[in-house]
Short mmCIF file of C-alpha atoms in Angstrom, two decimals:
data_model
loop_
_atom_site.label_atom_id
_atom_site.label_comp_id
_atom_site.label_asym_id
_atom_site.label_seq_id
_atom_site.Cartn_x
_atom_site.Cartn_y
_atom_site.Cartn_z
CA MET A 1 -0.01 -0.16 0.04
CA THR A 2 2.64 2.37 0.79
CA LEU A 3 4.65 1.58 -2.31
CA ALA A 4 1.94 2.51 -4.43
CA ARG A 5 1.65 5.83 -2.93
CA ASP A 6 5.37 6.32 -3.39
CA THR A 7 5.07 5.60 -6.86
CA ALA A 8 2.06 7.93 -7.32
CA MET A 9 4.09 10.67 -5.40
CA LYS A 10 7.26 10.36 -7.56
CA ASN A 11 5.71 10.05 -11.05
CA PRO A 12 4.82 13.21 -12.65
CA THR A 13 2.04 12.34 -14.88
CA ASN A 14 1.19 13.91 -18.44
CA SER A 15 -0.41 16.62 -16.77
CA LEU A 16 2.86 17.83 -15.45
CA LYS A 17 4.27 17.54 -19.21
CA ARG A 18 1.39 19.79 -20.52
CA ARG A 19 1.55 22.34 -17.60
CA PHE A 20 5.41 22.74 -18.07
CA SER A 21 5.15 22.84 -21.80
CA LEU A 22 2.33 25.63 -21.65
CA LYS A 23 4.23 27.60 -19.11
CA PHE A 24 7.49 27.22 -20.59
CA LEU A 25 6.10 28.40 -24.16
CA LYS A 26 4.80 31.49 -22.76
CA THR A 27 7.76 32.36 -20.96
CA LEU A 28 9.62 31.70 -24.47
CA VAL A 29 7.02 34.26 -26.20
CA ARG A 30 7.62 36.76 -23.44
CA ILE A 31 11.28 36.36 -23.80
CA ARG A 32 10.85 36.62 -27.69
CA LYS A 33 8.68 39.71 -27.58
CA SER A 34 10.55 41.51 -24.88
CA ARG A 35 13.89 41.79 -27.03
CA PRO A 36 13.00 42.22 -30.41
CA PRO A 37 15.78 39.91 -32.70
CA PRO A 38 18.38 41.64 -34.74
CA SER A 39 18.89 39.97 -38.13
CA PRO A 40 20.02 36.48 -37.77
CA SER A 41 23.58 37.26 -39.07
CA ALA A 42 24.52 40.28 -36.72
CA SER A 43 23.51 38.36 -33.68
CA SER A 44 26.36 38.15 -31.30
CA SER A 45 27.46 35.40 -29.11
CA TRP A 46 26.75 37.72 -26.15
CA GLU A 47 23.23 37.93 -27.10
CA ILE A 48 22.76 34.22 -27.60
CA ARG A 49 24.30 33.57 -24.28
CA TRP A 50 22.11 36.00 -22.76
CA ARG A 51 18.91 34.90 -24.03
CA ALA A 52 20.03 31.09 -23.62
CA GLN A 53 20.57 32.14 -19.61
CA LYS A 54 17.04 33.50 -19.60
CA ILE A 55 15.81 30.65 -21.39
CA LYS A 56 17.20 28.42 -18.68
CA LEU A 57 15.87 30.42 -16.21
CA ALA A 58 12.70 30.24 -17.66
CA ALA A 59 12.46 26.09 -17.92
CA TYR A 60 13.59 25.81 -14.28
CA SER A 61 11.17 28.43 -13.16
CA SER A 62 8.13 27.00 -15.10
CA MET A 63 8.89 23.50 -14.25
CA ALA A 64 9.06 24.70 -10.41
CA LEU A 65 5.77 26.70 -10.91
CA SER A 66 4.18 23.49 -12.41
CA VAL A 67 5.30 21.15 -9.54
CA GLY A 68 4.14 23.68 -7.24
CA SER A 69 4.78 23.85 -3.47
CA LYS A 70 4.60 20.04 -3.39
CA ARG A 71 7.78 19.28 -3.21
CA THR A 72 10.63 20.78 -1.34
CA TRP A 73 13.22 21.14 -4.23
CA SER A 74 10.46 23.11 -6.09
CA ARG A 75 9.93 25.45 -3.32
CA ALA A 76 13.55 26.05 -2.83
CA LEU A 77 14.33 26.54 -6.20
CA THR A 78 11.49 29.16 -6.43
CA MET A 79 13.01 31.14 -3.38
CA LYS A 80 16.24 30.77 -5.20
CA LEU A 81 14.92 32.05 -8.34
CA ARG A 82 13.25 35.07 -6.86
CA ALA A 83 16.44 35.86 -4.71
CA THR A 84 18.38 35.94 -7.91
CA MET A 85 16.03 37.73 -10.15
CA GLY A 86 15.70 40.33 -7.24
CA ASN A 87 19.28 40.74 -7.11
CA ARG A 88 19.81 41.10 -10.79
CA ARG A 89 22.40 38.40 -10.94
CA TRP A 90 22.26 36.94 -14.15
CA SER A 91 25.71 35.07 -14.55
CA SER A 92 25.69 33.27 -11.12
CA TRP A 93 22.29 32.34 -10.27
CA LYS A 94 23.11 28.93 -9.67
CA GLY A 95 26.20 29.75 -7.24
CA SER A 96 24.59 32.41 -5.32
CA LYS A 97 23.72 30.81 -2.17
CA LYS A 98 22.71 32.65 0.78
CA MET A 99 23.48 31.27 3.97
CA THR A 100 20.33 30.72 5.79
CA LYS A 101 20.17 29.71 9.66
CA ARG A 102 18.85 26.55 8.70
CA ARG A 103 21.90 25.69 6.08
CA ILE A 104 24.41 26.87 8.87
CA VAL A 105 22.77 24.67 11.35
CA ALA A 106 23.05 21.66 8.72
CA LYS A 107 26.59 22.06 7.80
CA LYS A 108 27.63 22.01 11.40
CA ASN A 109 25.63 18.89 11.57
CA MET A 110 27.48 17.36 8.70
CA GLU A 111 31.09 18.25 9.71
CA LYS A 112 30.18 16.14 12.90
CA ARG A 113 29.79 12.90 11.04
CA HIS A 114 32.11 11.05 9.04
CA LEU A 115 32.46 12.35 5.69
CA GLU A 116 35.14 9.85 4.63
CA LYS A 117 32.23 7.11 4.07
CA ASP A 118 31.20 6.78 0.63
CA MET A 119 27.70 6.87 1.14
CA ASN A 120 27.88 10.17 2.93
CA SER A 121 29.95 11.84 0.29
CA GLY A 122 27.77 10.72 -2.27
CA LEU A 123 24.80 12.11 -0.53
CA GLN A 124 26.80 15.37 -0.12
CA GLN A 125 27.31 15.95 -3.80
CA LEU A 126 23.35 15.10 -4.01
CA ARG A 127 22.89 17.66 -1.49
CA GLN A 128 24.46 20.05 -3.78
CA LEU A 129 22.93 19.23 -7.30
CA VAL A 130 19.39 19.01 -5.88
CA PRO A 131 18.03 22.51 -4.70
CA GLY A 132 16.82 22.61 -1.00
CA GLY A 133 18.81 19.59 -0.16
CA GLU A 134 21.23 20.82 2.13
CA SER A 135 19.09 20.37 5.03
CA MET A 136 17.08 16.87 4.61
CA ASP A 137 17.78 13.65 6.05
CA PRO A 138 18.98 10.98 3.74
CA ARG A 139 15.46 9.38 3.08
CA SER A 140 13.70 12.58 2.04
CA LEU A 141 16.60 13.64 0.07
CA LEU A 142 16.54 10.31 -2.06
CA GLU A 143 12.90 11.08 -2.39
CA GLU A 144 13.77 14.40 -3.64
CA THR A 145 16.25 13.07 -6.18
CA ALA A 146 13.75 10.74 -7.98
CA HIS A 147 11.34 13.35 -8.27
CA PHE A 148 13.90 15.72 -9.42
CA VAL A 149 15.12 13.20 -12.00
CA ARG A 150 11.75 12.52 -13.18
CA CYS A 151 10.77 16.45 -13.75
CA LEU A 152 14.36 17.01 -15.41
CA GLU A 153 13.54 14.24 -17.69
CA THR A 154 10.34 15.84 -18.54
CA GLN A 155 11.95 19.15 -19.22
CA VAL A 156 14.49 17.79 -21.39
CA ARG A 157 12.06 15.74 -23.32
CA VAL A 158 9.92 19.09 -24.35
CA MET A 159 12.74 21.23 -25.13
CA ARG A 160 14.19 18.80 -27.39
CA SER A 161 10.95 18.44 -28.81
CA ILE A 162 10.82 22.33 -29.34
CA VAL A 163 14.28 22.37 -30.67
CA GLU A 164 14.06 19.61 -33.24
CA GLY A 165 10.53 20.74 -34.54
CA PHE A 166 12.76 23.44 -36.47
CA PRO A 167 14.90 22.66 -39.31
CA CYS A 168 17.88 24.49 -38.36
CA MET B 1 -17.13 -8.31 53.18
CA GLU B 2 -13.67 -6.75 53.15
CA PRO B 3 -12.35 -6.46 49.71
CA MET B 4 -8.91 -7.38 51.06
CA SER B 5 -9.97 -11.36 51.14
CA LEU B 6 -9.70 -10.69 47.49
CA THR B 7 -6.02 -11.05 47.82
CA GLY B 8 -6.09 -13.25 50.62
CA ASN B 9 -5.88 -16.15 48.35
CA ARG B 10 -2.25 -15.58 48.09
CA PRO B 11 -0.80 -13.99 51.35
CA ASP B 12 2.32 -14.53 50.29
CA GLU B 13 2.23 -12.16 47.12
CA PRO B 14 3.97 -8.92 47.29
CA PRO B 15 1.29 -6.87 46.41
CA PHE B 16 3.26 -4.47 44.21
CA GLU B 17 4.01 -7.05 41.80
CA SER B 18 0.23 -7.78 40.99
CA LEU B 19 -0.37 -4.14 40.75
CA MET B 20 2.68 -3.92 38.07
CA PHE B 21 1.09 -6.67 36.30
CA ASN B 22 -2.32 -5.21 36.15
CA GLU B 23 -0.53 -1.86 34.98
CA GLU B 24 1.07 -3.92 32.25
CA ILE B 25 -2.06 -5.49 31.15
CA GLN B 26 -3.97 -2.09 31.19
CA ARG B 27 -1.45 -0.57 28.95
CA LEU B 28 -1.59 -3.28 26.48
CA ILE B 29 -5.50 -3.32 26.38
CA ALA B 30 -5.93 0.16 26.75
CA LEU B 31 -8.35 0.13 29.55
CA PRO B 32 -9.04 2.93 31.80
CA PRO B 33 -6.41 3.89 34.45
CA ALA B 34 -7.33 2.29 37.56
CA PRO B 35 -6.79 3.76 40.95
CA VAL B 36 -3.49 2.65 43.07
CA GLY B 37 -4.69 -0.19 45.80
CA ASN B 38 -4.69 -3.98 45.03
CA ALA B 39 -8.52 -4.64 45.45
CA SER B 40 -9.73 -1.82 44.13
CA SER B 41 -7.90 -1.98 40.86
CA PHE B 42 -9.30 -5.31 40.18
CA THR B 43 -13.02 -4.00 41.06
CA ALA B 44 -12.21 -0.87 38.98
CA ILE B 45 -11.17 -2.81 36.16
CA LEU B 46 -14.38 -4.93 36.12
CA GLU B 47 -16.47 -1.84 36.41
CA LEU B 48 -18.58 -3.01 39.36
CA GLY B 49 -19.26 -2.32 42.99
CA PRO B 50 -17.11 -3.94 45.24
CA THR B 51 -19.66 -6.42 46.56
CA GLN B 52 -21.05 -7.49 43.19
CA ALA B 53 -16.99 -8.27 42.49
CA MET B 54 -16.94 -10.19 45.47
CA GLU B 55 -20.39 -12.23 44.31
CA LEU B 56 -18.67 -12.84 41.12
CA LEU B 57 -15.69 -14.24 42.91
CA HIS B 58 -17.48 -16.35 45.33
CA TRP B 59 -19.73 -17.82 42.67
CA PRO B 60 -17.11 -20.42 41.37
CA GLU B 61 -16.30 -21.08 44.98
CA PRO B 62 -18.50 -23.38 45.52
CA SER B 63 -17.70 -26.46 43.40
CA GLU B 64 -14.13 -27.90 44.07
CA SER B 65 -13.17 -28.60 40.65
CA SER B 66 -13.16 -25.07 39.33
CA ASN B 67 -10.49 -23.80 42.09
CA PRO B 68 -7.89 -23.33 39.65
CA TYR B 69 -10.01 -20.71 38.22
CA VAL B 70 -10.03 -18.84 41.52
CA ASN B 71 -6.16 -18.91 42.03
CA SER B 72 -5.94 -17.14 38.54
CA VAL B 73 -8.82 -15.33 38.81
CA ASP B 74 -7.43 -11.95 38.48
CA ASP B 75 -5.83 -12.71 35.71
CA GLY B 76 -8.54 -14.11 33.77
CA ALA B 77 -10.94 -11.34 35.26
CA VAL B 78 -8.52 -8.46 33.68
CA LEU B 79 -8.06 -9.81 30.81
CA PHE B 80 -11.77 -10.33 29.69
CA ALA B 81 -13.60 -7.61 31.45
CA PRO B 82 -13.76 -5.17 28.52
CA THR B 83 -15.16 -7.64 26.53
CA SER B 84 -18.03 -8.92 27.89
CA SER B 85 -20.07 -8.05 31.01
CA ALA B 86 -18.84 -10.19 33.87
CA ASN B 87 -22.01 -11.52 35.14
CA THR B 88 -22.95 -13.98 32.73
CA GLY B 89 -19.87 -14.54 30.95
CA TYR B 90 -17.52 -14.49 33.58
CA GLY B 91 -17.70 -18.68 34.07
CA ALA B 92 -17.24 -18.26 29.95
CA ASN B 93 -14.21 -16.02 30.24
CA CYS B 94 -11.99 -18.06 32.54
CA LEU B 95 -12.97 -21.08 30.64
CA ALA B 96 -11.74 -19.04 27.51
CA PHE B 97 -8.78 -17.89 29.28
CA SER B 98 -7.44 -20.94 30.25
CA ALA B 99 -7.69 -22.37 26.94
CA GLY B 100 -6.06 -19.59 25.55
CA GLU B 101 -3.56 -20.50 28.24
CA ASN B 102 -3.13 -24.19 26.60
CA GLY B 103 -4.05 -25.70 29.70
CA SER B 104 -1.24 -24.30 31.64
CA SER B 105 -1.68 -25.16 35.53
CA PRO B 106 -2.24 -21.94 37.70
CA GLY B 107 -0.05 -22.51 40.70
CA ALA B 108 1.36 -19.48 42.06
CA SER B 109 0.73 -16.49 40.22
CA SER B 110 4.25 -15.19 39.56
CA ALA B 111 4.80 -18.50 37.65
CA SER B 112 1.79 -17.86 35.86
CA SER B 113 2.01 -14.01 34.89
CA PRO B 114 5.06 -14.74 32.51
CA LYS B 115 3.08 -17.40 30.75
CA VAL B 116 0.17 -15.06 30.69
CA LYS B 117 2.27 -12.35 29.39
CA LYS B 118 3.59 -14.68 26.84
CA GLU B 119 0.34 -15.29 25.44
CA ILE B 120 -1.20 -11.71 25.43
CA VAL B 121 1.43 -10.47 23.31
CA PRO B 122 0.43 -12.34 20.34
CA TYR B 123 -2.86 -11.60 21.02
CA SER B 124 -3.07 -7.93 21.47
CA ALA B 125 -0.14 -7.19 19.25
CA SER B 126 -1.17 -8.58 15.90
CA ASP B 127 1.69 -7.85 13.63
CA TRP B 128 4.64 -7.12 15.87
CA SER B 129 5.87 -8.42 18.84
CA THR B 130 8.96 -6.57 19.61
CA TRP B 131 7.89 -3.28 20.83
CA THR B 132 10.84 -0.90 20.98
CA HIS B 133 8.92 0.67 23.77
CA PRO B 134 9.77 1.14 27.43
CA ALA B 135 7.35 -1.38 28.65
CA VAL B 136 10.00 -4.26 27.36
CA SER B 137 12.59 -3.18 29.47
CA ASP B 138 10.14 -2.48 32.57
CA THR B 139 9.21 -6.21 32.71
CA ALA B 140 12.63 -7.32 33.05
CA PRO B 141 13.33 -6.22 36.48
CA GLU B 142 9.97 -7.55 37.97
CA SER B 143 11.42 -11.01 38.66
CA LYS B 144 14.96 -11.77 38.19
CA VAL B 145 14.99 -15.21 36.87
CA PRO B 146 11.78 -15.31 35.29
CA GLY B 147 12.53 -11.57 33.51
CA SER B 148 15.26 -13.17 31.37
CA THR B 149 13.37 -16.32 30.29
CA LYS B 150 10.55 -13.72 29.49
CA ARG B 151 12.69 -12.03 26.91
CA LYS B 152 13.83 -15.13 25.51
CA VAL B 153 10.70 -16.79 25.01
CA ARG B 154 9.48 -13.57 23.45
CA ASP B 155 12.23 -13.41 20.95
CA GLN B 156 11.96 -17.15 20.24
CA LEU B 157 8.71 -16.23 19.24
CA ASP B 158 9.63 -13.23 17.05
CA LYS B 159 11.93 -15.42 15.32
CA GLY B 160 9.58 -18.28 14.73
CA SER B 161 7.04 -16.55 12.79
CA GLU B 162 9.00 -13.53 11.48
CA LYS B 163 9.21 -14.45 8.03
CA LYS B 164 5.65 -14.16 6.98
CA LYS B 165 4.97 -10.76 8.84
CA LYS B 166 8.48 -9.43 7.73
CA ASN B 167 7.12 -7.66 4.83
CA GLU B 168 4.09 -6.45 6.73
CA SER B 169 6.24 -5.01 9.41
CA SER B 170 8.45 -3.27 6.97
CA GLN B 171 5.75 -1.99 5.42
CA ASP B 172 3.75 -0.71 8.43
CA ALA B 173 7.02 0.84 9.95
CA GLU B 174 7.12 3.08 7.14
CA ALA B 175 3.93 4.29 7.40
CA LEU B 176 3.75 4.79 11.39
CA PRO B 177 5.19 7.33 13.25
CA TYR B 178 6.31 4.61 15.94
CA VAL B 179 9.02 2.14 15.21
CA HIS B 180 8.12 -1.42 15.51
CA VAL B 181 10.39 -3.70 13.83
CA ARG B 182 10.60 -7.50 14.19
CA ALA B 183 13.83 -9.18 15.62
CA ARG B 184 15.52 -11.34 12.88
CA ARG B 185 17.34 -14.19 13.21
CA GLY B 186 20.75 -13.88 14.69
CA GLN B 187 20.62 -10.24 15.11
CA ALA B 188 20.58 -8.20 18.16
CA THR B 189 17.54 -6.91 19.50
CA ASP B 190 18.57 -3.70 21.53
CA SER B 191 16.63 -0.83 20.79
CA HIS B 192 19.33 1.16 18.94
CA SER B 193 20.25 -1.47 16.51
CA LEU B 194 16.45 -2.01 15.63
CA ALA B 195 15.87 1.84 14.71
CA GLU B 196 19.09 1.55 12.73
CA ARG B 197 17.98 -1.25 10.63
CA ALA B 198 14.71 0.42 10.22
CA ARG B 199 16.55 3.45 9.08
CA ARG B 200 18.63 1.48 6.72
CA GLU B 201 15.39 -0.56 5.52
CA LYS B 202 13.87 2.62 4.38
CA ILE B 203 16.96 4.39 2.79
CA ASN B 204 17.45 0.92 0.76
CA ALA B 205 13.45 1.11 -0.58
CA ARG B 206 14.18 4.48 -1.56
CA MET B 207 17.24 3.45 -3.26
CA LYS B 208 15.84 0.95 -5.24
CA LEU B 209 12.86 3.30 -6.73
CA LEU B 210 15.96 5.51 -7.75
CA GLN B 211 17.78 2.41 -9.19
CA GLU B 212 14.65 2.03 -11.59
CA LEU B 213 14.67 5.53 -12.36
CA VAL B 214 18.02 5.78 -13.68
CA PRO B 215 18.85 3.56 -16.71
CA GLY B 216 21.64 1.11 -16.34
CA CYS B 217 21.51 1.22 -12.74
CA ASN B 218 20.15 -2.56 -12.13
CA MET B 219 23.49 -4.01 -12.93
CA ILE B 220 25.43 -2.42 -10.43
CA THR B 221 25.52 -3.55 -6.86
CA GLY B 222 26.34 -1.38 -3.97
CA THR B 223 25.15 1.75 -2.57
CA ALA B 224 28.25 4.00 -3.24
CA LEU B 225 28.11 2.99 -6.80
CA VAL B 226 24.56 3.74 -7.41
CA LEU B 227 24.50 6.86 -5.94
CA ASP B 228 27.75 7.99 -8.18
CA GLU B 229 25.67 6.65 -11.20
CA ILE B 230 22.49 8.85 -10.11
CA ILE B 231 24.57 11.95 -9.29
CA ASN B 232 26.29 11.60 -12.98
CA HIS B 233 22.47 11.32 -14.41
CA VAL B 234 21.52 14.20 -12.48
CA GLN B 235 24.64 16.08 -13.75
CA SER B 236 24.40 15.12 -17.25
CA LEU B 237 20.39 16.15 -17.40
CA GLN B 238 21.28 19.61 -16.19
CA ARG B 239 24.11 19.90 -18.70
CA GLN B 240 21.41 18.80 -21.68
CA VAL B 241 18.85 21.45 -20.41
CA GLU B 242 21.81 24.11 -20.91
CA LEU B 243 22.62 23.10 -24.41
CA LEU B 244 18.98 23.03 -25.06
CA SER B 245 18.44 26.38 -23.79
CA MET B 246 21.55 27.46 -25.83
CA LYS B 247 19.91 25.79 -29.04
CA LEU B 248 16.74 27.34 -28.48
CA ALA B 249 18.31 30.81 -27.88
CA ALA B 250 19.94 30.52 -31.36
CA VAL B 251 16.52 29.27 -33.12
CA ASN B 252 14.59 31.13 -31.26
CA PRO B 253 14.63 34.92 -33.35
CA GLN B 254 13.85 33.22 -36.56
CA ILE B 255 10.37 32.17 -35.13
CA ASP B 256 7.03 34.24 -35.05
CA PHE B 257 5.48 32.68 -31.84
CA ASN B 258 2.05 33.90 -32.50
CA LEU B 259 0.61 31.52 -29.52
CA ASP B 260 -2.08 34.09 -27.85
CA SER B 261 -4.72 33.04 -29.75
CA ILE B 262 -4.01 29.39 -29.93
CA PHE B 263 -3.43 29.03 -26.12
CA THR B 264 -6.92 30.46 -24.91
CA PRO B 265 -8.81 27.81 -26.60
CA GLU B 266 -6.69 25.59 -25.42
CA ASN B 267 -6.81 26.42 -21.72
CA ALA B 268 -10.47 26.30 -22.02
CA SER B 269 -10.49 22.70 -23.53
CA LEU B 270 -7.79 21.16 -21.36
CA SER B 271 -9.50 18.14 -20.15
CA ASP B 272 -10.13 17.18 -23.68
CA GLY B 273 -6.77 15.42 -23.68
CA ASN B 274 -5.27 14.85 -27.07
CA PHE B 275 -7.02 16.63 -29.49
CA PRO B 276 -6.13 20.35 -28.73
CA VAL B 277 -2.48 19.61 -28.20
CA PRO B 278 -1.66 18.50 -31.38
CA MET B 279 -3.36 21.41 -33.04
CA THR B 280 -1.47 23.80 -31.28
CA TRP B 281 1.77 22.11 -32.09
CA SER B 282 0.85 22.09 -35.65
CA ASP B 283 -0.05 25.85 -35.35
CA ILE B 284 3.02 26.52 -33.97
CA GLN B 285 5.35 24.22 -36.29
CA ILE B 286 3.48 25.54 -39.48
CA GLY B 287 3.64 29.20 -38.00
CA GLY B 288 7.68 28.97 -37.58
CA SER B 289 8.21 26.71 -40.60
CA MET B 290 6.15 29.02 -43.08
CA GLU B 291 8.20 32.11 -42.17
CA ILE B 292 11.14 30.16 -42.67
CA TYR B 293 10.17 28.48 -45.98
CA GLN B 294 9.26 32.18 -47.00
CA GLN B 295 12.18 33.62 -46.43
CA GLN B 296 14.35 30.18 -48.19
CA GLY B 297 12.03 28.31 -50.46
CA HIS B 298 12.80 24.78 -49.35
CA PHE B 299 9.50 23.80 -50.27
CA PRO B 300 9.58 19.78 -50.24
CA SER B 301 10.99 19.61 -46.89
CA PHE B 302 8.22 21.04 -45.04
CA GLN B 303 6.41 18.11 -44.04
CA HIS B 304 9.71 16.40 -42.22
CA SER B 305 9.88 19.59 -39.80
CA VAL B 306 6.24 19.42 -38.56
CA TRP B 307 6.33 16.18 -36.97
CA VAL B 308 7.44 16.39 -33.47
CA LYS B 309 9.81 12.95 -32.71
CA GLU B 310 9.32 12.70 -29.19
CA GLU B 311 6.38 13.17 -26.47
CA GLY B 312 4.78 9.95 -26.99
CA SER B 313 1.38 10.01 -28.98
CA SER B 314 -0.29 12.95 -27.84
CA PHE B 315 2.02 15.35 -29.57
CA VAL B 316 1.85 13.56 -33.12
CA MET B 317 0.09 15.27 -35.81
CA PRO B 318 -1.98 13.17 -37.70
CA GLU B 319 -3.65 15.97 -40.18
CA ALA B 320 -1.11 15.52 -43.35
CA SER B 321 -3.88 16.89 -45.79
CA HIS B 322 -4.21 20.11 -43.94
CA ILE B 323 -0.50 20.73 -44.30
CA THR B 324 -0.62 19.87 -48.10
CA SER B 325 -3.47 21.99 -48.74
CA ILE B 326 -2.17 24.94 -46.92
CA SER B 327 1.40 24.45 -48.24
CA SER B 328 0.13 24.69 -51.76
CA ALA B 329 -1.01 28.38 -51.06
CA ASN B 330 2.54 29.51 -51.21
CA GLY B 331 2.78 32.83 -53.03
CA VAL B 332 0.96 34.71 -50.40
CA PRO B 333 2.97 35.45 -47.31
CA LEU B 334 0.98 34.19 -44.39
CA ASP B 335 1.55 34.52 -40.87
CA SER B 336 0.33 31.83 -38.36
CA ARG B 337 -2.97 33.53 -37.50
CA GLN B 338 -4.04 33.54 -40.88
CA LEU B 339 -2.91 29.84 -41.15
CA LYS B 340 -5.04 29.04 -38.28
CA MET B 341 -8.00 30.94 -39.81
CA GLU B 342 -7.68 28.63 -43.02
CA MET B 343 -7.49 25.21 -41.02
#
């Protein structure tokens, strides 16, 4: 019984795909409209890189919004994105980590344990990868990772289908 | 009649032992708390006045054959009081209880109490018998020699029937806030290792689910390697997102996404399932491709670009005839809105 509930919680369904694709396309339209494109030959690499950054942010934010606040990682990601957009630090949005109180406490707890073990080092890496994973116990961290992996796969599939739809 | 004659049957008994025993039973069966005092606890359990209880007690007395029931009276009464009214069912309860005891001779109650406890635990705790509960350690100091045998008996009971109930206990252990783990064969039964084992089981269950999710992880045995694989997978997915966003940024300026008119009808009929979605995709593709083909004039390859390869069946476009009919109107510059009208 609990196993069925676990799989239901972990599998983002087709509705997630649809919600994500809707939101993502809307933000793409907005990005497209906000910055009127120069002629294709004159678009600089800086321009493309800037737009790519915006698109990546749009992808992550629309994914987090589609998931809502049901998951810890989506909540943490939303807060991080809002903080980043507030500070206008486009280049380092992934690296900007505010040391909240919770994270400081979690770091102290981690230092107490033996970090040489394989399991703990792997968990530590996971904590850095999954947003909001710094202060979670291993069991819920693994659960969040599973859901995060599924959502990432959905994201990649939608984006790839958009890109492959165009001949260039 | 004085209620003190209740315990007059066994004058050698230290009163506190029966009191502790009664409290244990009460906790197990979740009876209302009884006031302190040997006899009054007994009567309170029966929820009768002391005189009525006395009558009940002395009821089986006249027959000598039912003397064994008198000796073990408070055990039986305590067990079965909440289940039925004591008046009529008392004798039946005693019979049932002694049958449950498997015909154990009553003797002194100190000898019968461990047996009673042994029988009670499988009765009331249907799934688990090793409780990580302070009650377990409380019973041990009660009586020194029988205490150790009590625990051994309980552990043997566990090991005997653990296999069929291991799955249930592990599943329920995940659902409950309290940890109830069954002791397995040849493993320590103190509370720390039990809690650790429960924790490890939960983590292993999650790891198994993750293994199924990440492709190619089923062959790997060992948690550390699986974790590394999962980390690699997550990093590769994030890198793919970056790559695709770069590609989109490069492709983006050539598209005229005129999606507002498309999205509003789609939002209204979202519950329809597959039908609106291919329409929007087709509109997007046609809108984008038409613009490009107006510029470049690559006409025959038009149909290729429209098919969306991935995304399962919901995004595949079935309407080939529409495309060909629209594509025939080549000379006029169209935007996607006009295309939609024609469709």
